[in-house]
Amino acid sequence: MNEERHHEYEPQDVEPLEHEADTMNDEKPTYPSRSEWRPKQEEHVRHKPRMNLKPLLLGGVGGFLGAALFFLAMMLWDSPTSRFVTNELIRTEQAVTVTESDITGAVTGAKTSVVSITNIQRAFTSESQWEAGAGSGVIYKVEGDTAYIVTNFHVIEEADEINVAFSDGQVASATILGEDPLNDLAVASVELPANIDVAPITLGDSTVLQAGETVMAIGNPLGVFSNSVTRGIVSGVERTVPVDTNSDGLMDYNAEVIQTDAAINPGNSGGALINIRGELVGINSMKIAEASVEGVGFSIPVNVALPVIDMLERDGKVTRPQLGVTIQEVIAVPGNVREEYGISFDNEDGVFVEAITPGSPAEEAGLRVGDVIIKIGDRDIKRYVDLRDALYRDATVGDNITIEYTRRGKAGETEATLTEAT
């Protein structure tokens, strides 16, 4: 885009983990109190002063039945049958409890698929080189002696060389196949060392994740602790987080992420977020979580990452549509420019067209410098990130889109056919 900007597991009879106790229903069966078994006394209105034996007889029978039921309840409370029912309820609750063995089993199955990555950069004027950064990656495919690794773009950004350290300590040099700064993803390939035993990670389904589900982040925390594991829960699914991909202070894209409280830091960024079955459900990203907040981490859902991974491996890039405009958010347009193009000072929404690429879809659609784009298709355009979403989420190359805009305060509408960004 030329848009420039200025199965099931067997339940085990074990005690629930301490931090999960609050997610379980620990209520025991309740039985009526002594007062609840006592029959209610009926109120009798005396109409005549003569004695009526019927209420006395009913009261006596009721009292006898109440006492009998009371003693029966006390016997049941302490009976073996009662204890059996209570234990059955506890076992039912434990069936949904995640055990320590579940966690260790999941990690054991996945950790050999997680690697440490070192970003090596060289000086322009000398042969010296240094480690510019460290992160993690995930082996998602193995073909013959070649392993394919997905990591974060920012982990390998500007690298002259990347080294991959496997779980057994062996190190090999890898080749970058493709990068996607927008999604903070990159793909690399590496020739496997002799006598190494690695397997691709099992791919999960991030669309079925639920808030509260146990997840683990595996990676290389702080660049020094290889194959470390942090545990947490899914705090939220289908979150969208504004991301500044080029550090210019403006949000470029609304990234779709999994929110988790499992610790994610620069070292385990690019590593795996796995579920209790050891399946990959996300690629951890510290870049998305730049505004670090305790207990808030983000991971790129595997179902979002896979199409990008396929394109990077096959084409070395991600194919996206372009409109062919250079824009600025209206809220940031200076007063003199507003006056020149007749933009109301009360207007803060929309994107201002600063320039149009010759021969682009925007030019062919009749857009002009000074127009304010306010809607594309069904999406309102208030900020730059909305335009990106309209093009990258809602459309693809070759689509015909409807554009609503204002020109010197007057509403206009046009259509454009999107072409592939170069």
PDB file of N, CA and C in Angstrom, residues 300-375:
ATOM      1  N   ILE A 300      -0.532 -12.991  19.156  1.00  0.00           N
ATOM      2  CA  ILE A 300      -1.201 -12.991  17.860  1.00  0.00           C
ATOM      3  C   ILE A 300      -1.892 -14.337  17.689  1.00  0.00           C
ATOM      4  N   PRO A 301      -3.205 -14.373  17.517  1.00  0.00           N
ATOM      5  CA  PRO A 301      -3.909 -15.653  17.395  1.00  0.00           C
ATOM      6  C   PRO A 301      -3.360 -16.477  16.230  1.00  0.00           C
ATOM      7  N   VAL A 302      -3.204 -17.772  16.428  1.00  0.00           N
ATOM      8  CA  VAL A 302      -2.620 -18.622  15.398  1.00  0.00           C
ATOM      9  C   VAL A 302      -3.480 -18.619  14.132  1.00  0.00           C
ATOM     10  N   ASN A 303      -4.797 -18.492  14.270  1.00  0.00           N
ATOM     11  CA  ASN A 303      -5.649 -18.466  13.079  1.00  0.00           C
ATOM     12  C   ASN A 303      -5.480 -17.177  12.277  1.00  0.00           C
ATOM     13  N   VAL A 304      -5.042 -16.104  12.934  1.00  0.00           N
ATOM     14  CA  VAL A 304      -4.711 -14.865  12.231  1.00  0.00           C
ATOM     15  C   VAL A 304      -3.325 -14.974  11.607  1.00  0.00           C
ATOM     16  N   ALA A 305      -2.402 -15.635  12.291  1.00  0.00           N
ATOM     17  CA  ALA A 305      -1.013 -15.718  11.840  1.00  0.00           C
ATOM     18  C   ALA A 305      -0.823 -16.665  10.664  1.00  0.00           C
ATOM     19  N   LEU A 306      -1.570 -17.756  10.596  1.00  0.00           N
ATOM     20  CA  LEU A 306      -1.303 -18.792   9.589  1.00  0.00           C
ATOM     21  C   LEU A 306      -1.386 -18.289   8.146  1.00  0.00           C
ATOM     22  N   PRO A 307      -2.421 -17.520   7.749  1.00  0.00           N
ATOM     23  CA  PRO A 307      -2.418 -17.017   6.366  1.00  0.00           C
ATOM     24  C   PRO A 307      -1.217 -16.129   6.063  1.00  0.00           C
ATOM     25  N   VAL A 308      -0.798 -15.338   7.042  1.00  0.00           N
ATOM     26  CA  VAL A 308       0.375 -14.483   6.865  1.00  0.00           C
ATOM     27  C   VAL A 308       1.629 -15.336   6.727  1.00  0.00           C
ATOM     28  N   ILE A 309       1.746 -16.365   7.571  1.00  0.00           N
ATOM     29  CA  ILE A 309       2.898 -17.269   7.507  1.00  0.00           C
ATOM     30  C   ILE A 309       2.989 -17.925   6.135  1.00  0.00           C
ATOM     31  N   ASP A 310       1.869 -18.391   5.607  1.00  0.00           N
ATOM     32  CA  ASP A 310       1.856 -19.040   4.297  1.00  0.00           C
ATOM     33  C   ASP A 310       2.365 -18.097   3.211  1.00  0.00           C
ATOM     34  N   MET A 311       1.892 -16.837   3.227  1.00  0.00           N
ATOM     35  CA  MET A 311       2.320 -15.872   2.210  1.00  0.00           C
ATOM     36  C   MET A 311       3.802 -15.529   2.347  1.00  0.00           C
ATOM     37  N   LEU A 312       4.269 -15.378   3.581  1.00  0.00           N
ATOM     38  CA  LEU A 312       5.682 -15.039   3.787  1.00  0.00           C
ATOM     39  C   LEU A 312       6.586 -16.174   3.339  1.00  0.00           C
ATOM     40  N   GLU A 313       6.189 -17.396   3.635  1.00  0.00           N
ATOM     41  CA  GLU A 313       6.996 -18.542   3.222  1.00  0.00           C
ATOM     42  C   GLU A 313       6.996 -18.693   1.705  1.00  0.00           C
ATOM     43  N   ARG A 314       5.839 -18.483   1.079  1.00  0.00           N
ATOM     44  CA  ARG A 314       5.706 -18.702  -0.363  1.00  0.00           C
ATOM     45  C   ARG A 314       6.214 -17.514  -1.188  1.00  0.00           C
ATOM     46  N   ASP A 315       5.825 -16.298  -0.787  1.00  0.00           N
ATOM     47  CA  ASP A 315       6.102 -15.112  -1.615  1.00  0.00           C
ATOM     48  C   ASP A 315       7.116 -14.152  -1.013  1.00  0.00           C
ATOM     49  N   GLY A 316       7.418 -14.323   0.247  1.00  0.00           N
ATOM     50  CA  GLY A 316       8.347 -13.411   0.908  1.00  0.00           C
ATOM     51  C   GLY A 316       7.718 -12.108   1.336  1.00  0.00           C
ATOM     52  N   LYS A 317       6.410 -11.966   1.102  1.00  0.00           N
ATOM     53  CA  LYS A 317       5.703 -10.741   1.471  1.00  0.00           C
ATOM     54  C   LYS A 317       4.228 -11.054   1.613  1.00  0.00           C
ATOM     55  N   VAL A 318       3.488 -10.084   2.152  1.00  0.00           N
ATOM     56  CA  VAL A 318       2.044 -10.205   2.278  1.00  0.00           C
ATOM     57  C   VAL A 318       1.405  -9.305   1.217  1.00  0.00           C
ATOM     58  N   THR A 319       0.523  -9.877   0.443  1.00  0.00           N
ATOM     59  CA  THR A 319      -0.155  -9.118  -0.598  1.00  0.00           C
ATOM     60  C   THR A 319      -1.316  -8.347  -0.003  1.00  0.00           C
ATOM     61  N   ARG A 320      -1.297  -7.019  -0.214  1.00  0.00           N
ATOM     62  CA  ARG A 320      -2.365  -6.170   0.311  1.00  0.00           C
ATOM     63  C   ARG A 320      -2.796  -5.165  -0.759  1.00  0.00           C
ATOM     64  N   PRO A 321      -4.026  -4.686  -0.657  1.00  0.00           N
ATOM     65  CA  PRO A 321      -4.512  -3.709  -1.644  1.00  0.00           C
ATOM     66  C   PRO A 321      -4.013  -2.298  -1.336  1.00  0.00           C
ATOM     67  N   GLN A 322      -4.058  -1.432  -2.354  1.00  0.00           N
ATOM     68  CA  GLN A 322      -3.699  -0.033  -2.165  1.00  0.00           C
ATOM     69  C   GLN A 322      -4.739   0.862  -2.804  1.00  0.00           C
ATOM     70  N   LEU A 323      -4.898   2.056  -2.216  1.00  0.00           N
ATOM     71  CA  LEU A 323      -5.765   3.075  -2.780  1.00  0.00           C
ATOM     72  C   LEU A 323      -4.949   4.134  -3.509  1.00  0.00           C
ATOM     73  N   GLY A 324      -3.740   4.402  -2.990  1.00  0.00           N
ATOM     74  CA  GLY A 324      -2.841   5.344  -3.657  1.00  0.00           C
ATOM     75  C   GLY A 324      -2.988   6.774  -3.188  1.00  0.00           C
ATOM     76  N   VAL A 325      -3.129   6.974  -1.867  1.00  0.00           N
ATOM     77  CA  VAL A 325      -3.222   8.334  -1.342  1.00  0.00           C
ATOM     78  C   VAL A 325      -2.241   8.509  -0.194  1.00  0.00           C
ATOM     79  N   THR A 326      -1.750   9.730  -0.054  1.00  0.00           N
ATOM     80  CA  THR A 326      -1.006  10.119   1.135  1.00  0.00           C
ATOM     81  C   THR A 326      -1.975  10.932   1.987  1.00  0.00           C
ATOM     82  N   ILE A 327      -2.122  10.543   3.246  1.00  0.00           N
ATOM     83  CA  ILE A 327      -3.185  11.151   4.048  1.00  0.00           C
ATOM     84  C   ILE A 327      -2.670  11.656   5.393  1.00  0.00           C
ATOM     85  N   GLN A 328      -3.510  12.454   6.006  1.00  0.00           N
ATOM     86  CA  GLN A 328      -3.268  12.957   7.354  1.00  0.00           C
ATOM     87  C   GLN A 328      -4.614  12.987   8.076  1.00  0.00           C
ATOM     88  N   GLU A 329      -4.599  12.692   9.345  1.00  0.00           N
ATOM     89  CA  GLU A 329      -5.849  12.758  10.095  1.00  0.00           C
ATOM     90  C   GLU A 329      -6.329  14.202  10.173  1.00  0.00           C
ATOM     91  N   VAL A 330      -7.616  14.400   9.963  1.00  0.00           N
ATOM     92  CA  VAL A 330      -8.179  15.755   9.947  1.00  0.00           C
ATOM     93  C   VAL A 330      -7.879  16.487  11.245  1.00  0.00           C
ATOM     94  N   ILE A 331      -7.914  15.758  12.353  1.00  0.00           N
ATOM     95  CA  ILE A 331      -7.693  16.389  13.655  1.00  0.00           C
ATOM     96  C   ILE A 331      -6.325  17.062  13.733  1.00  0.00           C
ATOM     97  N   ALA A 332      -5.380  16.603  12.872  1.00  0.00           N
ATOM     98  CA  ALA A 332      -4.018  17.158  12.900  1.00  0.00           C
ATOM     99  C   ALA A 332      -3.763  18.173  11.791  1.00  0.00           C
ATOM    100  N   VAL A 333      -4.761  18.466  10.970  1.00  0.00           N
ATOM    101  CA  VAL A 333      -4.571  19.405   9.856  1.00  0.00           C
ATOM    102  C   VAL A 333      -4.467  20.835  10.404  1.00  0.00           C
ATOM    103  N   PRO A 334      -3.417  21.570  10.051  1.00  0.00           N
ATOM    104  CA  PRO A 334      -3.241  22.943  10.564  1.00  0.00           C
ATOM    105  C   PRO A 334      -4.369  23.874  10.113  1.00  0.00           C
ATOM    106  N   GLY A 335      -4.552  24.961  10.844  1.00  0.00           N
ATOM    107  CA  GLY A 335      -5.626  25.898  10.570  1.00  0.00           C
ATOM    108  C   GLY A 335      -5.552  26.519   9.192  1.00  0.00           C
ATOM    109  N   ASN A 336      -4.341  26.873   8.727  1.00  0.00           N
ATOM    110  CA  ASN A 336      -4.227  27.510   7.412  1.00  0.00           C
ATOM    111  C   ASN A 336      -4.611  26.561   6.283  1.00  0.00           C
ATOM    112  N   VAL A 337      -4.327  25.273   6.478  1.00  0.00           N
ATOM    113  CA  VAL A 337      -4.693  24.281   5.466  1.00  0.00           C
ATOM    114  C   VAL A 337      -6.205  24.061   5.479  1.00  0.00           C
ATOM    115  N   ARG A 338      -6.790  24.078   6.664  1.00  0.00           N
ATOM    116  CA  ARG A 338      -8.250  23.960   6.763  1.00  0.00           C
ATOM    117  C   ARG A 338      -8.932  25.097   5.985  1.00  0.00           C
ATOM    118  N   GLU A 339      -8.418  26.293   6.158  1.00  0.00           N
ATOM    119  CA  GLU A 339      -9.003  27.448   5.470  1.00  0.00           C
ATOM    120  C   GLU A 339      -8.841  27.316   3.965  1.00  0.00           C
ATOM    121  N   GLU A 340      -7.674  26.841   3.539  1.00  0.00           N
ATOM    122  CA  GLU A 340      -7.396  26.717   2.106  1.00  0.00           C
ATOM    123  C   GLU A 340      -8.354  25.756   1.417  1.00  0.00           C
ATOM    124  N   TYR A 341      -8.693  24.663   2.136  1.00  0.00           N
ATOM    125  CA  TYR A 341      -9.530  23.639   1.514  1.00  0.00           C
ATOM    126  C   TYR A 341     -10.951  23.620   2.065  1.00  0.00           C
ATOM    127  N   GLY A 342     -11.333  24.624   2.799  1.00  0.00           N
ATOM    128  CA  GLY A 342     -12.703  24.754   3.256  1.00  0.00           C
ATOM    129  C   GLY A 342     -13.136  23.677   4.235  1.00  0.00           C
ATOM    130  N   ILE A 343     -12.225  23.303   5.139  1.00  0.00           N
ATOM    131  CA  ILE A 343     -12.551  22.287   6.141  1.00  0.00           C
ATOM    132  C   ILE A 343     -12.948  22.984   7.431  1.00  0.00           C
ATOM    133  N   SER A 344     -14.102  22.673   7.940  1.00  0.00           N
ATOM    134  CA  SER A 344     -14.602  23.315   9.151  1.00  0.00           C
ATOM    135  C   SER A 344     -13.667  23.061  10.328  1.00  0.00           C
ATOM    136  N   PHE A 345     -13.506  24.095  11.160  1.00  0.00           N
ATOM    137  CA  PHE A 345     -12.677  23.941  12.346  1.00  0.00           C
ATOM    138  C   PHE A 345     -13.357  23.048  13.387  1.00  0.00           C
ATOM    139  N   ASP A 346     -14.645  22.815  13.224  1.00  0.00           N
ATOM    140  CA  ASP A 346     -15.356  21.915  14.131  1.00  0.00           C
ATOM    141  C   ASP A 346     -15.210  20.455  13.730  1.00  0.00           C
ATOM    142  N   ASN A 347     -14.703  20.233  12.533  1.00  0.00           N
ATOM    143  CA  ASN A 347     -14.579  18.867  12.030  1.00  0.00           C
ATOM    144  C   ASN A 347     -13.275  18.236  12.525  1.00  0.00           C
ATOM    145  N   GLU A 348     -13.373  17.139  13.241  1.00  0.00           N
ATOM    146  CA  GLU A 348     -12.190  16.445  13.747  1.00  0.00           C
ATOM    147  C   GLU A 348     -12.092  15.021  13.226  1.00  0.00           C
ATOM    148  N   ASP A 349     -13.088  14.569  12.473  1.00  0.00           N
ATOM    149  CA  ASP A 349     -13.111  13.184  11.995  1.00  0.00           C
ATOM    150  C   ASP A 349     -12.830  13.122  10.499  1.00  0.00           C
ATOM    151  N   GLY A 350     -12.234  11.991  10.087  1.00  0.00           N
ATOM    152  CA  GLY A 350     -11.916  11.774   8.685  1.00  0.00           C
ATOM    153  C   GLY A 350     -10.427  11.841   8.434  1.00  0.00           C
ATOM    154  N   VAL A 351     -10.028  11.489   7.203  1.00  0.00           N
ATOM    155  CA  VAL A 351      -8.620  11.580   6.813  1.00  0.00           C
ATOM    156  C   VAL A 351      -8.499  12.526   5.623  1.00  0.00           C
ATOM    157  N   PHE A 352      -7.552  13.419   5.700  1.00  0.00           N
ATOM    158  CA  PHE A 352      -7.330  14.469   4.715  1.00  0.00           C
ATOM    159  C   PHE A 352      -6.367  13.960   3.643  1.00  0.00           C
ATOM    160  N   VAL A 353      -6.732  14.107   2.384  1.00  0.00           N
ATOM    161  CA  VAL A 353      -5.889  13.647   1.278  1.00  0.00           C
ATOM    162  C   VAL A 353      -4.835  14.711   0.972  1.00  0.00           C
ATOM    163  N   GLU A 354      -3.578  14.385   1.270  1.00  0.00           N
ATOM    164  CA  GLU A 354      -2.474  15.314   1.028  1.00  0.00           C
ATOM    165  C   GLU A 354      -1.899  15.179  -0.374  1.00  0.00           C
ATOM    166  N   ALA A 355      -1.872  13.944  -0.884  1.00  0.00           N
ATOM    167  CA  ALA A 355      -1.298  13.702  -2.212  1.00  0.00           C
ATOM    168  C   ALA A 355      -1.932  12.448  -2.798  1.00  0.00           C
ATOM    169  N   ILE A 356      -1.903  12.361  -4.126  1.00  0.00           N
ATOM    170  CA  ILE A 356      -2.465  11.208  -4.822  1.00  0.00           C
ATOM    171  C   ILE A 356      -1.419  10.661  -5.788  1.00  0.00           C
ATOM    172  N   THR A 357      -1.206   9.367  -5.755  1.00  0.00           N
ATOM    173  CA  THR A 357      -0.242   8.715  -6.634  1.00  0.00           C
ATOM    174  C   THR A 357      -0.787   8.666  -8.059  1.00  0.00           C
ATOM    175  N   PRO A 358      -0.015   9.157  -9.038  1.00  0.00           N
ATOM    176  CA  PRO A 358      -0.476   9.117 -10.441  1.00  0.00           C
ATOM    177  C   PRO A 358      -0.799   7.686 -10.884  1.00  0.00           C
ATOM    178  N   GLY A 359      -1.915   7.538 -11.551  1.00  0.00           N
ATOM    179  CA  GLY A 359      -2.320   6.237 -12.065  1.00  0.00           C
ATOM    180  C   GLY A 359      -2.898   5.302 -11.024  1.00  0.00           C
ATOM    181  N   SER A 360      -3.081   5.791  -9.806  1.00  0.00           N
ATOM    182  CA  SER A 360      -3.580   4.947  -8.710  1.00  0.00           C
ATOM    183  C   SER A 360      -5.101   4.838  -8.764  1.00  0.00           C
ATOM    184  N   PRO A 361      -5.678   3.893  -8.012  1.00  0.00           N
ATOM    185  CA  PRO A 361      -7.138   3.799  -7.920  1.00  0.00           C
ATOM    186  C   PRO A 361      -7.778   5.104  -7.454  1.00  0.00           C
ATOM    187  N   ALA A 362      -7.109   5.812  -6.550  1.00  0.00           N
ATOM    188  CA  ALA A 362      -7.663   7.076  -6.041  1.00  0.00           C
ATOM    189  C   ALA A 362      -7.776   8.104  -7.162  1.00  0.00           C
ATOM    190  N   GLU A 363      -6.753   8.188  -8.004  1.00  0.00           N
ATOM    191  CA  GLU A 363      -6.788   9.153  -9.109  1.00  0.00           C
ATOM    192  C   GLU A 363      -7.883   8.786 -10.103  1.00  0.00           C
ATOM    193  N   GLU A 364      -7.965   7.493 -10.436  1.00  0.00           N
ATOM    194  CA  GLU A 364      -8.982   7.053 -11.383  1.00  0.00           C
ATOM    195  C   GLU A 364     -10.393   7.248 -10.833  1.00  0.00           C
ATOM    196  N   ALA A 365     -10.535   7.231  -9.500  1.00  0.00           N
ATOM    197  CA  ALA A 365     -11.850   7.427  -8.887  1.00  0.00           C
ATOM    198  C   ALA A 365     -12.234   8.894  -8.804  1.00  0.00           C
ATOM    199  N   GLY A 366     -11.294   9.786  -9.135  1.00  0.00           N
ATOM    200  CA  GLY A 366     -11.605  11.212  -9.136  1.00  0.00           C
ATOM    201  C   GLY A 366     -11.361  11.917  -7.817  1.00  0.00           C
ATOM    202  N   LEU A 367     -10.695  11.285  -6.884  1.00  0.00           N
ATOM    203  CA  LEU A 367     -10.355  11.954  -5.626  1.00  0.00           C
ATOM    204  C   LEU A 367      -9.333  13.054  -5.897  1.00  0.00           C
ATOM    205  N   ARG A 368      -9.366  14.101  -5.073  1.00  0.00           N
ATOM    206  CA  ARG A 368      -8.449  15.226  -5.232  1.00  0.00           C
ATOM    207  C   ARG A 368      -7.757  15.548  -3.913  1.00  0.00           C
ATOM    208  N   VAL A 369      -6.632  16.240  -4.035  1.00  0.00           N
ATOM    209  CA  VAL A 369      -5.969  16.752  -2.836  1.00  0.00           C
ATOM    210  C   VAL A 369      -6.920  17.710  -2.134  1.00  0.00           C
ATOM    211  N   GLY A 370      -7.044  17.570  -0.820  1.00  0.00           N
ATOM    212  CA  GLY A 370      -7.949  18.416  -0.058  1.00  0.00           C
ATOM    213  C   GLY A 370      -9.253  17.733   0.296  1.00  0.00           C
ATOM    214  N   ASP A 371      -9.550  16.596  -0.364  1.00  0.00           N
ATOM    215  CA  ASP A 371     -10.751  15.846  -0.001  1.00  0.00           C
ATOM    216  C   ASP A 371     -10.579  15.228   1.383  1.00  0.00           C
ATOM    217  N   VAL A 372     -11.696  15.040   2.066  1.00  0.00           N
ATOM    218  CA  VAL A 372     -11.687  14.380   3.368  1.00  0.00           C
ATOM    219  C   VAL A 372     -12.501  13.092   3.236  1.00  0.00           C
ATOM    220  N   ILE A 373     -11.824  11.953   3.340  1.00  0.00           N
ATOM    221  CA  ILE A 373     -12.499  10.650   3.248  1.00  0.00           C
ATOM    222  C   ILE A 373     -13.168  10.363   4.586  1.00  0.00           C
ATOM    223  N   ILE A 374     -14.463  10.105   4.545  1.00  0.00           N
ATOM    224  CA  ILE A 374     -15.209   9.900   5.793  1.00  0.00           C
ATOM    225  C   ILE A 374     -15.821   8.500   5.907  1.00  0.00           C
ATOM    226  N   LYS A 375     -15.856   7.752   4.778  1.00  0.00           N
ATOM    227  CA  LYS A 375     -16.427   6.408   4.843  1.00  0.00           C
ATOM    228  C   LYS A 375     -15.946   5.575   3.659  1.00  0.00           C
TER     229      LYS A 375
END
